[in-house]
Structure formats: C-alpha cells, structure tokens
Amino acid sequence: MEPVKVGLLGLGTVGGGTATVLRRNAQEIARRAGREIVIDYAAALDTSRAAGLGLTNVRLTNNVMDIVQDPAIDIVVELIGGYTVARDMVMRAIANGKHVVTANKALIALHGNEIFAAAQAKGVMIAFEAAVAGGIPVIKALREGLAANRIEWLSGIINGTSNFILTEMRDHGRSFDDVLAEAQRRGYAEADPTFDVGGIDAAHKLTILSSIAFGIPLQFNKTYIEGITRISAEDVAYASKLGYRIKHLGMARRTDKGIEQRVHPTLIPERRLIANVDGVMNAVLVKGDAVGPTLFYGAGAGSEPTASAVVADIIDVVRTMTTDPTYRVPHLAFQAGQLVDTPILPIEEVETSFYLRMQAEDRPGVLAEVTKILGDREISIEAFLQQEPKANESQATIIMLTHKVREGNMNEAIQAIERLDSICGEVTRIRMETLG
Ligand code: HSE
C-alpha cells in the first residue's frame, strides 16, 4: 500500500520534534497505523533546518499554500501557530478534502466552532490533542476514556512556562525575567510570552477542555483570565510558610447556575498531588461522577513531548483512512498481524537497584566479607548505613543501597552473604526504581 503523505506547515520546535519522532519510530508507527507515514512536503520561512531533521527526500517550500493545495498530500499538519494565516490554511485544507492535525490552541479556542463545522460538512478529521497540555493525552481521556462520566469539574496546570517561573521563584529565589528568558531559550514559551505569563495561553487550553468536558461550544471570550505577572517572590514564600503552593490554575466547574471557566493564580495545599507538579510539567485533574478524581501528568511543552501528541493524532487519522471502521483502534494498539514475538524477560535478567538489609555480628572484618561478595559480582554500593546493636545484643543492622545490577547476580550474592557465619538469618531485599 502507498504510504500516507503528510504535509508539514512549520519546522520550528514542534515541527522539528514531529519530523524526528516520525522518522525515529517509523516502523512501530506503521505497525500501529496500518500504513507507512511519510513527510512528503514541508513549509517554513527558513527551510535550511530540514536537512538537520533528516528531511532529505522531502519537498520544501517557503509558501504554506503550496502544501494545502497539493493533491498528493493526505494530511496537513499545521504547526505555524497564530490565528490568521493558520485559520486560512486550515479552512483551505478542509475545503480541499484533507485531514488536519494541529497543535494550535489559539486557533481551536477562537475558531474551533467554525472549523469543526466545515470539517464535518466535508467529512475530514481535525485532530488537536497537542493543543492542550503538550504530550498529555487529556483530550483523548476526556472524549473516550471518561465518556461514561458526568464530568463535575476539572482543574489544570496547563501553562508550562508559568509553572516553570513559579517553581524557580519558589525553589531558587530567581527573578521573574530571568526565568522567563530561560523558558524562551528552551522553546517552552509562546512567540509572544505575554500569552504565557498573562494567562492567555492557559485560557485557550481551558476553553477547549471545558467544551469537551461539558459539551458546550468553544467560548474563549467568556473565560476569566488572570496571569502570574503580579505574583511576587514574597507571596510565594508566605504561601509556602503557611503550607500552600501558588500555582497558575485553570478551573472549569459545572454548577447549578452555569459553568465556571477561569484561569488565575491559586493557593493549593502543598499536600495535594497537583501542588507538587513543578517546572515545565503540566497536570490536569478531572473529577467524574463515576470514576472520582483522576490525574493526568506529563510534559506540557517542548519539542518531542508536543510531537508525541501530534504524531498520535496523525496515527489516529491514518487508522480512519485505512482500517475497517469497526477495528479503527486495534484491540492491542498494533494492527492485527503486526504483533511480534519479543520475549518477556525472566526476572533474573531484569536490572534494578536494590535495598538490602541484614543482621551482622558486630566485629572486625564482617563488612569486608559482605562487600567482597558484592564486588566479585560487579555490584556497586551507592549508600550504606549501620545501626548500632541494641543493648545486650551483638548484632548490628546493615542497610545498603546498590546501583543497578542484574537480578541473577544479586541472587548469587545474597545466597553467598547468607552463607557467611557472621550474617544472621535472611537478607531482606527490596528492588528500587528512581522513576526519574
Ligand atoms: N507556551 C506553552 C506553555 C507551550 O508554556 O505551556 C505549550 O502549549
């Protein structure tokens, strides 16, 4: 079967990430989608980045119009941002019968109602997972995974730049301007960073989430917007002394009188999970009547995290193009016939770090015997703690944390340690994961 041809509008932070992820994971993506997916045409004001992104056999242009008018292109991926040219290009792509994937929250929040109506009339898809909370698949979760629920409220940290600034102010006492400049350098901030710190970017995203949660048209102009520009380092410190964190929060809540749709700085008790979402990370807490509270967490900005959502949307579109609609989403995610026989590792082959606890005679040379056994099996000790024997006891408790080691090696080491005369009873072992 012919590959599906993608036209990429924009080769900036997210466009670059999309090209990289599509190329790096091409094989697995084809197994999931049912067709090979290739970038056939890319547009950018400066196309010199293309070669560095591996787009060597790709047609290039400075004019986005070339792509939306090209009959060979099946899916237009709009990553130019803004709402004038982007709106025009998306509407033309729809008119030309092309599916559209976009990361453009401003476009969807302001013009989504019109765009969706046009797409429905033409029978094409508009996919916009990357528009909200970067790589977190929260739109899919709300539309599909939580579809049984009456959503009561949702609350989110949905602007990575603001969260990064507040976190750095709290943890390192850095100035607002200094941290904002770093967010811009790292590619988190919007082209106009007042959209981030003024709350507009978060309001775009909240408007989209609220519509999906409550089944209402997109109404950006009714969203209450307050940014973080008036938050001082003092506020952050006082809130902290009182046991709170200041977060820029988007809140959408169903009430008897109507829907609350607001973004503003908010004190949250520091024991709440969402209060501990720091740096550029995003999180969305959704309360459904059946499921209760659910929390979705991940990178809300950045090249590959956002590309993760863009590429997932491309795969979704390709599945609708190529697969029997009954099996649009394969049961095991990969297309039937594409499951592979990769072995499941026996536990002895798994590598983790370990916590070890043992009771040892408190006399010279015992520790040397234990560490020799570990060293002979290439097991490196990361931390060590010895608890003094209690009164009238001759045994000390030894705790060790190891670096990563193959479990088989650890089993041998533990058996050898337990055979030592100086070690009493069994060695307690607990596997450790840093989950970093
Ligand atoms: N400027 C946005 C943010 C990028 O900081 O979260 C992702 O939408």
PDB file of C-alpha atoms and ligand atoms in Angstrom, residues 105 158-161 188-190 196 201 205 300-301, ligand 1:
ATOM      1  CA  LYS A 105      -4.732  26.084  20.846  1.00  0.00           C
ATOM      2  CA  ILE A 158      -1.703  23.978  31.744  1.00  0.00           C
ATOM      3  CA  ASN A 159       0.936  26.577  31.058  1.00  0.00           C
ATOM      4  CA  GLY A 160       4.411  25.130  31.453  1.00  0.00           C
ATOM      5  CA  THR A 161       6.147  28.494  31.256  1.00  0.00           C
ATOM      6  CA  TYR A 188       8.570  26.428  26.049  1.00  0.00           C
ATOM      7  CA  ALA A 189       7.281  29.982  25.776  1.00  0.00           C
ATOM      8  CA  GLU A 190       4.888  31.267  23.138  1.00  0.00           C
ATOM      9  CA  ASP A 196       2.072  32.653  28.870  1.00  0.00           C
ATOM     10  CA  ASP A 201      -2.346  30.521  26.607  1.00  0.00           C
ATOM     11  CA  LYS A 205      -6.446  25.445  26.630  1.00  0.00           C
ATOM     12  CA  GLY A 300       3.190  20.301  28.797  1.00  0.00           C
ATOM     13  CA  ALA A 301       5.602  21.869  26.338  1.00  0.00           C
TER      14      ALA A 301
HETATM   15  N1  HSE B   1       3.783  28.150  25.905  1.00  0.00           N
HETATM   16  C1  HSE B   1       3.143  26.930  26.235  1.00  0.00           C
HETATM   17  C2  HSE B   1       3.492  26.574  27.666  1.00  0.00           C
HETATM   18  C3  HSE B   1       3.603  25.858  25.279  1.00  0.00           C
HETATM   19  O1  HSE B   1       4.393  27.175  28.244  1.00  0.00           O
HETATM   20  O2  HSE B   1       2.853  25.690  28.233  1.00  0.00           O
HETATM   21  C4  HSE B   1       2.706  24.664  25.216  1.00  0.00           C
HETATM   22  O3  HSE B   1       1.425  24.995  24.817  1.00  0.00           O
END
